[in-house]
Amino acid sequence: MTKVVAEEKMAIDDGKPGSGGLVTSLVRAIDHVSKRGVLSLEETLGNVFMINFAGLDTTANVLAFMIMRLAAEPDLQDWVHEEILAITQGRPVEDWEYDLFPRFKRCYAVFLETLRLYAPVTGVPKMTTSGQTVQVGERLVAIPPGTDVFPMLLGIQTDPRYWPDPFTWKPSRWILRPERSTEIEDEQLLVPQNGTFFPWSEGTQSCVGKKVSQIEGVAVLASLLVTHRIRVQTEPGETQKQVKKRVEDCCDDNNFDILLEINNPSKVGLECVEL
Ligand code: HEM
C-alpha cells in the first residue's frame, strides 16, 4: 500500500495524471508537506486498505469461486433463474429496487454456500483480553489473558456435526420450504447453529462491509442469471461428471497469500451465453 501511495505521489509531483482511480484522489487529498491535509497518510492507507483489500478482493474472490462452481451446474442455474423470474415478474434489471434483494433467497443461498467452503478470510486472528474457559469435549480448558487465538472458520464450516456432507457445494442446503407450500416466496433461509458459520466474523469488531458484500453477491448473481447462463468450455469427449470434477479441482487448488483465491482459474474456460 505504501508503494502504491508513493507511486501515485511521484506521478502527481511529475505533473502526470496518476492511475486516475480512487487512490489518485486519495493521494491528492494528502498534504505531504504540512501533513495536515484533508487526509493524513494513515487515513489514506486505511482507505486504500478498505477499498482494495477489505472491500474489493474479498467479495470479488467469493464471486470467482461462485461463478466457477455454478458454471458446472446448469440445473442449479435453472433453479436460481426460476426464483429470479418469480420475484421480479419479468421487470427489467434497471427497474429493480433495493427491497427486492432480501427476497432473492436462492441467490443468497448460492453466495452463502460459496462462503461456507471458500471464505476469503479462512480464520480470524484474535487475542483474549480477560481469562476465559472453553469446553473442549469433556474438558474445560483455561485460556489466560493476552493469548493469541485463531478460530479456523473453514474447519468449523466443514465440521460434519453441523454440516452434513460438508465438502459438497450444495446451495439448496440453505433453503427450507414450508411443508404445505410450493410457492418460491414462502421459502426460508436456514439459520445455522450459533458459532458454526461466521465468514464475516462475529462480535463487536466483525466486518463492517457485511451488508455491502451480501447485496453485491446477490445483485451480481441475479442480474447475470436473469438473462444469461454460464457454461464451461468442455474438452473433446468430456462428460458432465468430468467437467464437474475439473471445476471442483480447480477451485480446491487455491492459496491464502492474502485472501483465499484460485491458483489457476484459466484451467477452466468459461462462457457467458445469452438466453
Ligand atoms: C464476502 C465479503 C467479505 C468477507 C467474507 C469479509 C470478512 C471480514 C472478516 C472476517 C473481517 C475480520 C473481522 C474481525 O477481525 O473480527 C473483516 C473486517 C473488515 N471488513 Fe470485511 N469482509 C467482506 C467484505 C467487505 C466489504 C465489501 C467491505 C467494505 C465495503 C469490508 C470492510 C471491512 C473492514 C473495514 C474490516 C475491518 C473492521 C475492523 O477491524 O474494525 N469487508 N471482513
PDB file of C-alpha atoms and ligand atoms in Angstrom:
ATOM      1  CA  MET A   1       0.000   0.000   0.000  1.00  0.00           C
ATOM      2  CA  THR A   2       2.869   2.362   0.861  1.00  0.00           C
ATOM      3  CA  LYS A   3       4.383   1.598  -2.568  1.00  0.00           C
ATOM      4  CA  VAL A   4       1.106   2.379  -4.351  1.00  0.00           C
ATOM      5  CA  VAL A   5       0.770   5.675  -2.475  1.00  0.00           C
ATOM      6  CA  ALA A   6       4.434   6.576  -3.211  1.00  0.00           C
ATOM      7  CA  GLU A   7       3.956   5.839  -6.946  1.00  0.00           C
ATOM      8  CA  GLU A   8       0.830   7.979  -7.093  1.00  0.00           C
ATOM      9  CA  LYS A   9       2.586  10.827  -5.299  1.00  0.00           C
ATOM     10  CA  MET A  10       5.532  10.630  -7.719  1.00  0.00           C
ATOM     11  CA  ALA A  11       3.153  10.764 -10.698  1.00  0.00           C
ATOM     12  CA  ILE A  12       1.340  13.803  -9.258  1.00  0.00           C
ATOM     13  CA  ASP A  13       4.674  15.564  -8.494  1.00  0.00           C
ATOM     14  CA  ASP A  14       5.760  14.920 -12.116  1.00  0.00           C
ATOM     15  CA  GLY A  15       2.533  16.512 -13.368  1.00  0.00           C
ATOM     16  CA  LYS A  16       1.205  13.162 -14.598  1.00  0.00           C
ATOM     17  CA  PRO A  17      -2.425  12.105 -14.079  1.00  0.00           C
ATOM     18  CA  GLY A  18      -1.607   9.023 -11.945  1.00  0.00           C
ATOM     19  CA  SER A  19      -3.715   5.893 -12.270  1.00  0.00           C
ATOM     20  CA  GLY A  20      -6.823   8.058 -12.304  1.00  0.00           C
ATOM     21  CA  GLY A  21      -8.674   5.860  -9.815  1.00  0.00           C
ATOM     22  CA  LEU A  22      -9.799   6.353  -6.248  1.00  0.00           C
ATOM     23  CA  VAL A  23      -6.250   6.047  -4.929  1.00  0.00           C
ATOM     24  CA  THR A  24      -5.170   9.042  -7.043  1.00  0.00           C
ATOM     25  CA  SER A  25      -7.943  11.137  -5.469  1.00  0.00           C
ATOM     26  CA  LEU A  26      -6.966   9.975  -2.005  1.00  0.00           C
ATOM     27  CA  VAL A  27      -3.286  10.776  -2.560  1.00  0.00           C
ATOM     28  CA  ARG A  28      -4.216  14.216  -3.898  1.00  0.00           C
ATOM     29  CA  ALA A  29      -6.037  14.820  -0.610  1.00  0.00           C
ATOM     30  CA  ILE A  30      -2.881  14.322   1.474  1.00  0.00           C
ATOM     31  CA  ASP A  31      -0.874  17.378   2.306  1.00  0.00           C
ATOM     32  CA  HIS A  32       2.591  15.814   2.197  1.00  0.00           C
ATOM     33  CA  VAL A  33       4.356  18.983   3.351  1.00  0.00           C
ATOM     34  CA  SER A  34       2.465  20.056   6.471  1.00  0.00           C
ATOM     35  CA  LYS A  35       0.963  16.592   6.912  1.00  0.00           C
ATOM     36  CA  ARG A  36      -2.265  18.397   7.821  1.00  0.00           C
ATOM     37  CA  GLY A  37      -4.090  17.792   4.546  1.00  0.00           C
ATOM     38  CA  VAL A  38      -7.676  16.739   4.143  1.00  0.00           C
ATOM     39  CA  LEU A  39      -6.477  13.224   4.967  1.00  0.00           C
ATOM     40  CA  SER A  40      -3.432  12.122   6.930  1.00  0.00           C
ATOM     41  CA  LEU A  41      -1.164   9.482   5.411  1.00  0.00           C
ATOM     42  CA  GLU A  42      -2.503   6.956   7.938  1.00  0.00           C
ATOM     43  CA  GLU A  43      -6.092   7.751   6.971  1.00  0.00           C
ATOM     44  CA  THR A  44      -5.173   7.374   3.316  1.00  0.00           C
ATOM     45  CA  LEU A  45      -3.564   3.984   3.931  1.00  0.00           C
ATOM     46  CA  GLY A  46      -6.673   2.984   5.902  1.00  0.00           C
ATOM     47  CA  ASN A  47      -8.865   3.910   2.959  1.00  0.00           C
ATOM     48  CA  VAL A  48      -6.606   2.133   0.458  1.00  0.00           C
ATOM     49  CA  PHE A  49      -6.852  -1.000   2.616  1.00  0.00           C
ATOM     50  CA  MET A  50     -10.631  -0.675   2.823  1.00  0.00           C
ATOM     51  CA  ILE A  51     -11.135  -0.125  -0.896  1.00  0.00           C
ATOM     52  CA  ASN A  52      -8.584  -2.545  -2.315  1.00  0.00           C
ATOM     53  CA  PHE A  53      -8.463  -5.481   0.081  1.00  0.00           C
ATOM     54  CA  ALA A  54     -11.284  -5.439   2.623  1.00  0.00           C
ATOM     55  CA  GLY A  55     -13.911  -4.000   0.298  1.00  0.00           C
ATOM     56  CA  LEU A  56     -12.999  -5.396  -3.100  1.00  0.00           C
ATOM     57  CA  ASP A  57     -10.881  -8.541  -3.153  1.00  0.00           C
ATOM     58  CA  THR A  58     -12.965 -10.307  -0.501  1.00  0.00           C
ATOM     59  CA  THR A  59     -16.232 -10.162  -2.426  1.00  0.00           C
ATOM     60  CA  ALA A  60     -14.518 -10.490  -5.830  1.00  0.00           C
ATOM     61  CA  ASN A  61     -12.783 -13.717  -4.767  1.00  0.00           C
ATOM     62  CA  VAL A  62     -16.042 -15.212  -3.474  1.00  0.00           C
ATOM     63  CA  LEU A  63     -17.729 -14.280  -6.751  1.00  0.00           C
ATOM     64  CA  ALA A  64     -14.933 -16.014  -8.686  1.00  0.00           C
ATOM     65  CA  PHE A  65     -15.446 -19.281  -6.763  1.00  0.00           C
ATOM     66  CA  MET A  66     -19.216 -18.912  -7.043  1.00  0.00           C
ATOM     67  CA  ILE A  67     -19.308 -18.347 -10.811  1.00  0.00           C
ATOM     68  CA  MET A  68     -16.851 -21.194 -11.376  1.00  0.00           C
ATOM     69  CA  ARG A  69     -18.883 -23.692  -9.309  1.00  0.00           C
ATOM     70  CA  LEU A  70     -22.169 -22.552 -10.861  1.00  0.00           C
ATOM     71  CA  ALA A  71     -20.822 -22.988 -14.378  1.00  0.00           C
ATOM     72  CA  ALA A  72     -20.629 -26.761 -13.868  1.00  0.00           C
ATOM     73  CA  GLU A  73     -24.237 -26.941 -12.606  1.00  0.00           C
ATOM     74  CA  PRO A  74     -26.773 -25.979 -15.298  1.00  0.00           C
ATOM     75  CA  ASP A  75     -29.680 -27.326 -13.196  1.00  0.00           C
ATOM     76  CA  LEU A  76     -28.731 -25.097 -10.331  1.00  0.00           C
ATOM     77  CA  GLN A  77     -28.688 -22.099 -12.661  1.00  0.00           C
ATOM     78  CA  ASP A  78     -32.246 -23.020 -13.732  1.00  0.00           C
ATOM     79  CA  TRP A  79     -33.229 -23.233 -10.048  1.00  0.00           C
ATOM     80  CA  VAL A  80     -31.887 -19.730  -9.430  1.00  0.00           C
ATOM     81  CA  HIS A  81     -33.432 -18.406 -12.648  1.00  0.00           C
ATOM     82  CA  GLU A  82     -36.830 -19.735 -11.550  1.00  0.00           C
ATOM     83  CA  GLU A  83     -36.588 -17.634  -8.393  1.00  0.00           C
ATOM     84  CA  ILE A  84     -35.461 -14.510 -10.241  1.00  0.00           C
ATOM     85  CA  LEU A  85     -38.487 -14.721 -12.557  1.00  0.00           C
ATOM     86  CA  ALA A  86     -40.873 -15.344  -9.647  1.00  0.00           C
ATOM     87  CA  ILE A  87     -39.563 -12.364  -7.701  1.00  0.00           C
ATOM     88  CA  THR A  88     -39.083  -9.816 -10.480  1.00  0.00           C
ATOM     89  CA  GLN A  89     -42.150 -10.840 -12.528  1.00  0.00           C
ATOM     90  CA  GLY A  90     -40.193 -10.008 -15.681  1.00  0.00           C
ATOM     91  CA  ARG A  91     -39.302  -6.439 -14.637  1.00  0.00           C
ATOM     92  CA  PRO A  92     -36.068  -5.341 -16.348  1.00  0.00           C
ATOM     93  CA  VAL A  93     -32.921  -5.089 -14.203  1.00  0.00           C
ATOM     94  CA  GLU A  94     -32.921  -1.263 -14.467  1.00  0.00           C
ATOM     95  CA  ASP A  95     -36.239  -1.191 -12.566  1.00  0.00           C
ATOM     96  CA  TRP A  96     -35.171  -3.482  -9.717  1.00  0.00           C
ATOM     97  CA  GLU A  97     -35.339  -1.778  -6.344  1.00  0.00           C
ATOM     98  CA  TYR A  98     -33.351  -2.442  -3.204  1.00  0.00           C
ATOM     99  CA  ASP A  99     -36.340  -4.051  -1.441  1.00  0.00           C
ATOM    100  CA  LEU A 100     -36.222  -6.960  -3.908  1.00  0.00           C
ATOM    101  CA  PHE A 101     -32.883  -8.193  -2.610  1.00  0.00           C
ATOM    102  CA  PRO A 102     -33.948  -9.874   0.652  1.00  0.00           C
ATOM    103  CA  ARG A 103     -36.449 -11.866  -1.419  1.00  0.00           C
ATOM    104  CA  PHE A 104     -33.744 -13.465  -3.625  1.00  0.00           C
ATOM    105  CA  LYS A 105     -33.183 -16.299  -1.123  1.00  0.00           C
ATOM    106  CA  ARG A 106     -31.878 -18.874  -3.600  1.00  0.00           C
ATOM    107  CA  CYS A 107     -29.361 -16.335  -4.930  1.00  0.00           C
ATOM    108  CA  TYR A 108     -28.254 -15.602  -1.383  1.00  0.00           C
ATOM    109  CA  ALA A 109     -28.063 -19.349  -0.674  1.00  0.00           C
ATOM    110  CA  VAL A 110     -25.561 -19.746  -3.540  1.00  0.00           C
ATOM    111  CA  PHE A 111     -23.447 -16.917  -2.096  1.00  0.00           C
ATOM    112  CA  LEU A 112     -23.621 -18.337   1.455  1.00  0.00           C
ATOM    113  CA  GLU A 113     -22.714 -21.850   0.350  1.00  0.00           C
ATOM    114  CA  THR A 114     -19.699 -20.454  -1.501  1.00  0.00           C
ATOM    115  CA  LEU A 115     -18.655 -18.562   1.631  1.00  0.00           C
ATOM    116  CA  ARG A 116     -19.033 -21.749   3.666  1.00  0.00           C
ATOM    117  CA  LEU A 117     -16.459 -23.617   1.578  1.00  0.00           C
ATOM    118  CA  TYR A 118     -14.364 -20.743   0.211  1.00  0.00           C
ATOM    119  CA  ALA A 119     -14.406 -17.984   2.843  1.00  0.00           C
ATOM    120  CA  PRO A 120     -11.847 -15.374   1.703  1.00  0.00           C
ATOM    121  CA  VAL A 121     -10.671 -14.906   5.309  1.00  0.00           C
ATOM    122  CA  THR A 122     -10.167 -18.502   6.423  1.00  0.00           C
ATOM    123  CA  GLY A 123      -9.504 -17.790  10.106  1.00  0.00           C
ATOM    124  CA  VAL A 124      -9.841 -14.782  12.378  1.00  0.00           C
ATOM    125  CA  PRO A 125      -6.764 -13.815  14.431  1.00  0.00           C
ATOM    126  CA  LYS A 126      -7.841 -12.627  17.884  1.00  0.00           C
ATOM    127  CA  MET A 127      -6.441 -12.180  21.382  1.00  0.00           C
ATOM    128  CA  THR A 128      -8.159 -12.851  24.689  1.00  0.00           C
ATOM    129  CA  THR A 129      -8.450  -9.773  26.910  1.00  0.00           C
ATOM    130  CA  SER A 130      -9.614 -11.424  30.107  1.00  0.00           C
ATOM    131  CA  GLY A 131      -9.038 -15.067  31.012  1.00  0.00           C
ATOM    132  CA  GLN A 132     -11.614 -17.423  29.523  1.00  0.00           C
ATOM    133  CA  THR A 133     -12.588 -21.069  29.770  1.00  0.00           C
ATOM    134  CA  VAL A 134     -13.542 -23.136  26.768  1.00  0.00           C
ATOM    135  CA  GLN A 135     -15.264 -26.507  26.742  1.00  0.00           C
ATOM    136  CA  VAL A 136     -13.260 -28.968  24.632  1.00  0.00           C
ATOM    137  CA  GLY A 137     -15.069 -32.300  24.583  1.00  0.00           C
ATOM    138  CA  GLU A 138     -15.257 -33.370  28.232  1.00  0.00           C
ATOM    139  CA  ARG A 139     -12.620 -30.911  29.438  1.00  0.00           C
ATOM    140  CA  LEU A 140     -12.727 -27.256  30.465  1.00  0.00           C
ATOM    141  CA  VAL A 141      -9.614 -25.505  29.148  1.00  0.00           C
ATOM    142  CA  ALA A 142      -8.487 -22.241  30.804  1.00  0.00           C
ATOM    143  CA  ILE A 143      -7.089 -19.645  28.384  1.00  0.00           C
ATOM    144  CA  PRO A 144      -5.034 -16.930  30.115  1.00  0.00           C
ATOM    145  CA  PRO A 145      -5.427 -13.217  29.232  1.00  0.00           C
ATOM    146  CA  GLY A 146      -3.321 -11.995  26.274  1.00  0.00           C
ATOM    147  CA  THR A 147      -3.295 -15.346  24.451  1.00  0.00           C
ATOM    148  CA  ASP A 148      -3.382 -15.390  20.658  1.00  0.00           C
ATOM    149  CA  VAL A 149      -6.320 -17.452  19.440  1.00  0.00           C
ATOM    150  CA  PHE A 150      -7.135 -18.246  15.834  1.00  0.00           C
ATOM    151  CA  PRO A 151     -10.616 -19.675  15.282  1.00  0.00           C
ATOM    152  CA  MET A 152     -10.427 -21.541  11.963  1.00  0.00           C
ATOM    153  CA  LEU A 153     -13.563 -20.686  10.050  1.00  0.00           C
ATOM    154  CA  LEU A 154     -13.132 -23.259   7.341  1.00  0.00           C
ATOM    155  CA  GLY A 155     -12.687 -26.039   9.890  1.00  0.00           C
ATOM    156  CA  ILE A 156     -15.901 -25.136  11.698  1.00  0.00           C
ATOM    157  CA  GLN A 157     -17.816 -24.522   8.480  1.00  0.00           C
ATOM    158  CA  THR A 158     -16.976 -28.027   7.258  1.00  0.00           C
ATOM    159  CA  ASP A 159     -17.494 -29.848  10.541  1.00  0.00           C
ATOM    160  CA  PRO A 160     -19.789 -32.821   9.757  1.00  0.00           C
ATOM    161  CA  ARG A 161     -21.504 -32.458  13.143  1.00  0.00           C
ATOM    162  CA  TYR A 162     -23.119 -29.254  11.883  1.00  0.00           C
ATOM    163  CA  TRP A 163     -22.828 -29.548   8.111  1.00  0.00           C
ATOM    164  CA  PRO A 164     -23.904 -32.925   6.672  1.00  0.00           C
ATOM    165  CA  ASP A 165     -21.888 -33.974   3.615  1.00  0.00           C
ATOM    166  CA  PRO A 166     -19.657 -30.976   4.433  1.00  0.00           C
ATOM    167  CA  PHE A 167     -17.408 -30.833   1.371  1.00  0.00           C
ATOM    168  CA  THR A 168     -20.220 -30.927  -1.150  1.00  0.00           C
ATOM    169  CA  TRP A 169     -21.072 -27.490  -2.530  1.00  0.00           C
ATOM    170  CA  LYS A 170     -24.847 -27.602  -2.216  1.00  0.00           C
ATOM    171  CA  PRO A 171     -26.648 -24.221  -2.116  1.00  0.00           C
ATOM    172  CA  SER A 172     -30.036 -25.914  -1.625  1.00  0.00           C
ATOM    173  CA  ARG A 173     -28.967 -26.897   1.929  1.00  0.00           C
ATOM    174  CA  TRP A 174     -29.699 -23.257   2.872  1.00  0.00           C
ATOM    175  CA  ILE A 175     -33.301 -23.313   1.654  1.00  0.00           C
ATOM    176  CA  LEU A 176     -36.167 -24.526   3.815  1.00  0.00           C
ATOM    177  CA  ARG A 177     -39.568 -24.886   2.236  1.00  0.00           C
ATOM    178  CA  PRO A 178     -42.673 -24.970   4.459  1.00  0.00           C
ATOM    179  CA  GLU A 179     -44.367 -28.367   4.171  1.00  0.00           C
ATOM    180  CA  ARG A 180     -47.645 -27.285   2.649  1.00  0.00           C
ATOM    181  CA  SER A 181     -46.370 -24.705   0.196  1.00  0.00           C
ATOM    182  CA  THR A 182     -44.915 -24.874  -3.288  1.00  0.00           C
ATOM    183  CA  GLU A 183     -44.500 -21.093  -3.520  1.00  0.00           C
ATOM    184  CA  ILE A 184     -40.944 -19.879  -4.033  1.00  0.00           C
ATOM    185  CA  GLU A 185     -41.758 -16.771  -1.984  1.00  0.00           C
ATOM    186  CA  ASP A 186     -42.526 -18.994   1.055  1.00  0.00           C
ATOM    187  CA  GLU A 187     -39.039 -20.479   1.131  1.00  0.00           C
ATOM    188  CA  GLN A 188     -36.954 -19.602   4.179  1.00  0.00           C
ATOM    189  CA  LEU A 189     -33.220 -19.392   4.708  1.00  0.00           C
ATOM    190  CA  LEU A 190     -31.522 -21.794   7.076  1.00  0.00           C
ATOM    191  CA  VAL A 191     -30.205 -20.102  10.217  1.00  0.00           C
ATOM    192  CA  PRO A 192     -27.065 -22.069  11.171  1.00  0.00           C
ATOM    193  CA  GLN A 193     -26.425 -23.042  14.759  1.00  0.00           C
ATOM    194  CA  ASN A 194     -24.666 -20.249  16.613  1.00  0.00           C
ATOM    195  CA  GLY A 195     -20.891 -20.326  16.081  1.00  0.00           C
ATOM    196  CA  THR A 196     -20.922 -22.749  13.129  1.00  0.00           C
ATOM    197  CA  PHE A 197     -20.826 -20.169  10.313  1.00  0.00           C
ATOM    198  CA  PHE A 198     -19.106 -16.789  10.598  1.00  0.00           C
ATOM    199  CA  PRO A 199     -17.319 -15.774   7.379  1.00  0.00           C
ATOM    200  CA  TRP A 200     -17.697 -12.090   8.345  1.00  0.00           C
ATOM    201  CA  SER A 201     -16.501 -12.908  11.873  1.00  0.00           C
ATOM    202  CA  GLU A 202     -18.715 -12.218  14.882  1.00  0.00           C
ATOM    203  CA  GLY A 203     -18.940  -9.718  17.694  1.00  0.00           C
ATOM    204  CA  THR A 204     -18.268  -6.021  18.015  1.00  0.00           C
ATOM    205  CA  GLN A 205     -15.341  -5.934  15.584  1.00  0.00           C
ATOM    206  CA  SER A 206     -16.853  -8.063  12.854  1.00  0.00           C
ATOM    207  CA  CYS A 207     -16.807  -6.997   9.205  1.00  0.00           C
ATOM    208  CA  VAL A 208     -18.272  -3.526   8.640  1.00  0.00           C
ATOM    209  CA  GLY A 209     -18.872  -4.320   4.954  1.00  0.00           C
ATOM    210  CA  LYS A 210     -21.059  -7.401   5.542  1.00  0.00           C
ATOM    211  CA  LYS A 211     -24.250  -5.850   4.185  1.00  0.00           C
ATOM    212  CA  VAL A 212     -22.460  -4.326   1.165  1.00  0.00           C
ATOM    213  CA  SER A 213     -20.984  -7.694   0.195  1.00  0.00           C
ATOM    214  CA  GLN A 214     -24.304  -9.500   0.698  1.00  0.00           C
ATOM    215  CA  ILE A 215     -26.066  -7.103  -1.655  1.00  0.00           C
ATOM    216  CA  GLU A 216     -23.179  -7.246  -4.163  1.00  0.00           C
ATOM    217  CA  GLY A 217     -23.190 -11.050  -4.229  1.00  0.00           C
ATOM    218  CA  VAL A 218     -26.947 -11.323  -4.713  1.00  0.00           C
ATOM    219  CA  ALA A 219     -27.109  -8.430  -7.198  1.00  0.00           C
ATOM    220  CA  VAL A 220     -24.340  -9.842  -9.390  1.00  0.00           C
ATOM    221  CA  LEU A 221     -25.888 -13.296  -9.469  1.00  0.00           C
ATOM    222  CA  ALA A 222     -29.473 -12.173 -10.055  1.00  0.00           C
ATOM    223  CA  SER A 223     -28.629  -9.642 -12.771  1.00  0.00           C
ATOM    224  CA  LEU A 224     -26.359 -12.163 -14.512  1.00  0.00           C
ATOM    225  CA  LEU A 225     -28.615 -15.207 -14.467  1.00  0.00           C
ATOM    226  CA  VAL A 226     -31.806 -13.369 -15.369  1.00  0.00           C
ATOM    227  CA  THR A 227     -30.625 -13.119 -18.977  1.00  0.00           C
ATOM    228  CA  HIS A 228     -27.544 -15.360 -19.228  1.00  0.00           C
ATOM    229  CA  ARG A 229     -26.141 -18.799 -18.496  1.00  0.00           C
ATOM    230  CA  ILE A 230     -22.564 -19.580 -17.585  1.00  0.00           C
ATOM    231  CA  ARG A 231     -21.070 -22.586 -19.331  1.00  0.00           C
ATOM    232  CA  VAL A 232     -17.778 -24.439 -19.021  1.00  0.00           C
ATOM    233  CA  GLN A 233     -15.823 -24.759 -22.260  1.00  0.00           C
ATOM    234  CA  THR A 234     -15.693 -28.529 -22.437  1.00  0.00           C
ATOM    235  CA  GLU A 235     -12.796 -30.579 -23.782  1.00  0.00           C
ATOM    236  CA  PRO A 236     -13.441 -33.114 -26.569  1.00  0.00           C
ATOM    237  CA  GLY A 237     -15.268 -36.173 -25.189  1.00  0.00           C
ATOM    238  CA  GLU A 238     -15.554 -34.729 -21.672  1.00  0.00           C
ATOM    239  CA  THR A 239     -18.648 -35.864 -19.739  1.00  0.00           C
ATOM    240  CA  GLN A 240     -20.684 -33.633 -17.414  1.00  0.00           C
ATOM    241  CA  LYS A 241     -19.271 -35.574 -14.446  1.00  0.00           C
ATOM    242  CA  GLN A 242     -15.715 -34.925 -15.622  1.00  0.00           C
ATOM    243  CA  VAL A 243     -16.483 -31.231 -16.123  1.00  0.00           C
ATOM    244  CA  LYS A 244     -17.772 -31.014 -12.565  1.00  0.00           C
ATOM    245  CA  LYS A 245     -14.646 -32.733 -11.260  1.00  0.00           C
ATOM    246  CA  ARG A 246     -12.374 -30.371 -13.237  1.00  0.00           C
ATOM    247  CA  VAL A 247     -14.194 -27.362 -11.785  1.00  0.00           C
ATOM    248  CA  GLU A 248     -14.014 -28.744  -8.242  1.00  0.00           C
ATOM    249  CA  ASP A 249     -10.304 -29.494  -8.600  1.00  0.00           C
ATOM    250  CA  CYS A 250      -9.684 -26.016  -9.985  1.00  0.00           C
ATOM    251  CA  CYS A 251     -11.473 -24.379  -7.012  1.00  0.00           C
ATOM    252  CA  ASP A 252      -9.762 -26.622  -4.481  1.00  0.00           C
ATOM    253  CA  ASP A 253      -6.361 -25.713  -5.911  1.00  0.00           C
ATOM    254  CA  ASN A 254      -6.200 -22.397  -4.061  1.00  0.00           C
ATOM    255  CA  ASN A 255      -3.883 -20.299  -1.928  1.00  0.00           C
ATOM    256  CA  PHE A 256      -4.169 -17.980   1.023  1.00  0.00           C
ATOM    257  CA  ASP A 257      -1.394 -15.498   0.221  1.00  0.00           C
ATOM    258  CA  ILE A 258      -3.637 -12.609   1.283  1.00  0.00           C
ATOM    259  CA  LEU A 259      -7.168 -13.886   0.819  1.00  0.00           C
ATOM    260  CA  LEU A 260      -8.333 -17.288  -0.401  1.00  0.00           C
ATOM    261  CA  GLU A 261      -8.052 -17.318  -4.195  1.00  0.00           C
ATOM    262  CA  ILE A 262      -7.962 -19.835  -7.050  1.00  0.00           C
ATOM    263  CA  ASN A 263      -4.392 -20.612  -8.186  1.00  0.00           C
ATOM    264  CA  ASN A 264      -5.036 -21.298 -11.864  1.00  0.00           C
ATOM    265  CA  PRO A 265      -8.518 -20.176 -12.899  1.00  0.00           C
ATOM    266  CA  SER A 266      -7.584 -20.466 -16.579  1.00  0.00           C
ATOM    267  CA  LYS A 267      -7.644 -24.273 -16.216  1.00  0.00           C
ATOM    268  CA  VAL A 268     -11.405 -23.917 -16.689  1.00  0.00           C
ATOM    269  CA  GLY A 269     -12.554 -21.713 -19.551  1.00  0.00           C
ATOM    270  CA  LEU A 270     -15.995 -20.176 -19.072  1.00  0.00           C
ATOM    271  CA  GLU A 271     -18.518 -18.671 -21.466  1.00  0.00           C
ATOM    272  CA  CYS A 272     -21.420 -16.382 -20.766  1.00  0.00           C
ATOM    273  CA  VAL A 273     -24.298 -17.277 -23.080  1.00  0.00           C
ATOM    274  CA  GLU A 274     -27.360 -15.080 -23.623  1.00  0.00           C
ATOM    275  CA  LEU A 275     -30.690 -16.862 -23.161  1.00  0.00           C
TER     276      LEU A 275
HETATM  277  C1  HEM B   1     -17.747 -11.612   1.259  1.00  0.00           C
HETATM  278  C2  HEM B   1     -17.132 -10.494   1.567  1.00  0.00           C
HETATM  279  C3  HEM B   1     -16.430 -10.200   2.866  1.00  0.00           C
HETATM  280  C4  HEM B   1     -15.977 -11.068   3.841  1.00  0.00           C
HETATM  281  C5  HEM B   1     -16.070 -12.583   3.866  1.00  0.00           C
HETATM  282  C6  HEM B   1     -15.360 -10.254   4.872  1.00  0.00           C
HETATM  283  C7  HEM B   1     -14.784 -10.764   6.027  1.00  0.00           C
HETATM  284  C8  HEM B   1     -14.201  -9.985   7.005  1.00  0.00           C
HETATM  285  C9  HEM B   1     -13.599 -10.504   8.204  1.00  0.00           C
HETATM  286  C10 HEM B   1     -13.518 -11.995   8.607  1.00  0.00           C
HETATM  287  C11 HEM B   1     -13.112  -9.465   8.906  1.00  0.00           C
HETATM  288  C12 HEM B   1     -12.359  -9.527  10.245  1.00  0.00           C
HETATM  289  C13 HEM B   1     -13.261  -9.138  11.389  1.00  0.00           C
HETATM  290  C14 HEM B   1     -12.659  -9.399  12.740  1.00  0.00           C
HETATM  291  O1  HEM B   1     -11.487  -9.044  12.948  1.00  0.00           O
HETATM  292  O2  HEM B   1     -13.336  -9.968  13.599  1.00  0.00           O
HETATM  293  C15 HEM B   1     -13.399  -8.264   8.145  1.00  0.00           C
HETATM  294  C16 HEM B   1     -13.046  -6.983   8.516  1.00  0.00           C
HETATM  295  C17 HEM B   1     -13.298  -5.844   7.777  1.00  0.00           C
HETATM  296  N1  HEM B   1     -14.024  -5.773   6.606  1.00  0.00           N
HETATM  297 FE1  HEM B   1     -14.833  -7.323   5.610  1.00  0.00          FE
HETATM  298  N2  HEM B   1     -15.448  -8.935   4.504  1.00  0.00           N
HETATM  299  C18 HEM B   1     -16.105  -8.850   3.290  1.00  0.00           C
HETATM  300  C19 HEM B   1     -16.414  -7.711   2.584  1.00  0.00           C
HETATM  301  C20 HEM B   1     -16.135  -6.420   2.983  1.00  0.00           C
HETATM  302  C21 HEM B   1     -16.542  -5.203   2.283  1.00  0.00           C
HETATM  303  C22 HEM B   1     -17.364  -5.188   0.990  1.00  0.00           C
HETATM  304  C23 HEM B   1     -16.035  -4.149   2.988  1.00  0.00           C
HETATM  305  C24 HEM B   1     -16.147  -2.674   2.716  1.00  0.00           C
HETATM  306  C25 HEM B   1     -17.050  -2.140   1.948  1.00  0.00           C
HETATM  307  C26 HEM B   1     -15.323  -4.684   4.123  1.00  0.00           C
HETATM  308  C27 HEM B   1     -14.658  -3.943   5.064  1.00  0.00           C
HETATM  309  C28 HEM B   1     -14.042  -4.457   6.188  1.00  0.00           C
HETATM  310  C29 HEM B   1     -13.279  -3.637   7.143  1.00  0.00           C
HETATM  311  C30 HEM B   1     -13.030  -2.135   7.057  1.00  0.00           C
HETATM  312  C31 HEM B   1     -12.833  -4.511   8.147  1.00  0.00           C
HETATM  313  C32 HEM B   1     -12.031  -4.167   9.392  1.00  0.00           C
HETATM  314  C33 HEM B   1     -13.015  -3.946  10.544  1.00  0.00           C
HETATM  315  C34 HEM B   1     -12.311  -3.647  11.858  1.00  0.00           C
HETATM  316  O3  HEM B   1     -11.222  -4.176  12.123  1.00  0.00           O
HETATM  317  O4  HEM B   1     -12.892  -2.890  12.626  1.00  0.00           O
HETATM  318  N3  HEM B   1     -15.424  -6.072   4.092  1.00  0.00           N
HETATM  319  N4  HEM B   1     -14.069  -8.602   6.988  1.00  0.00           N
END
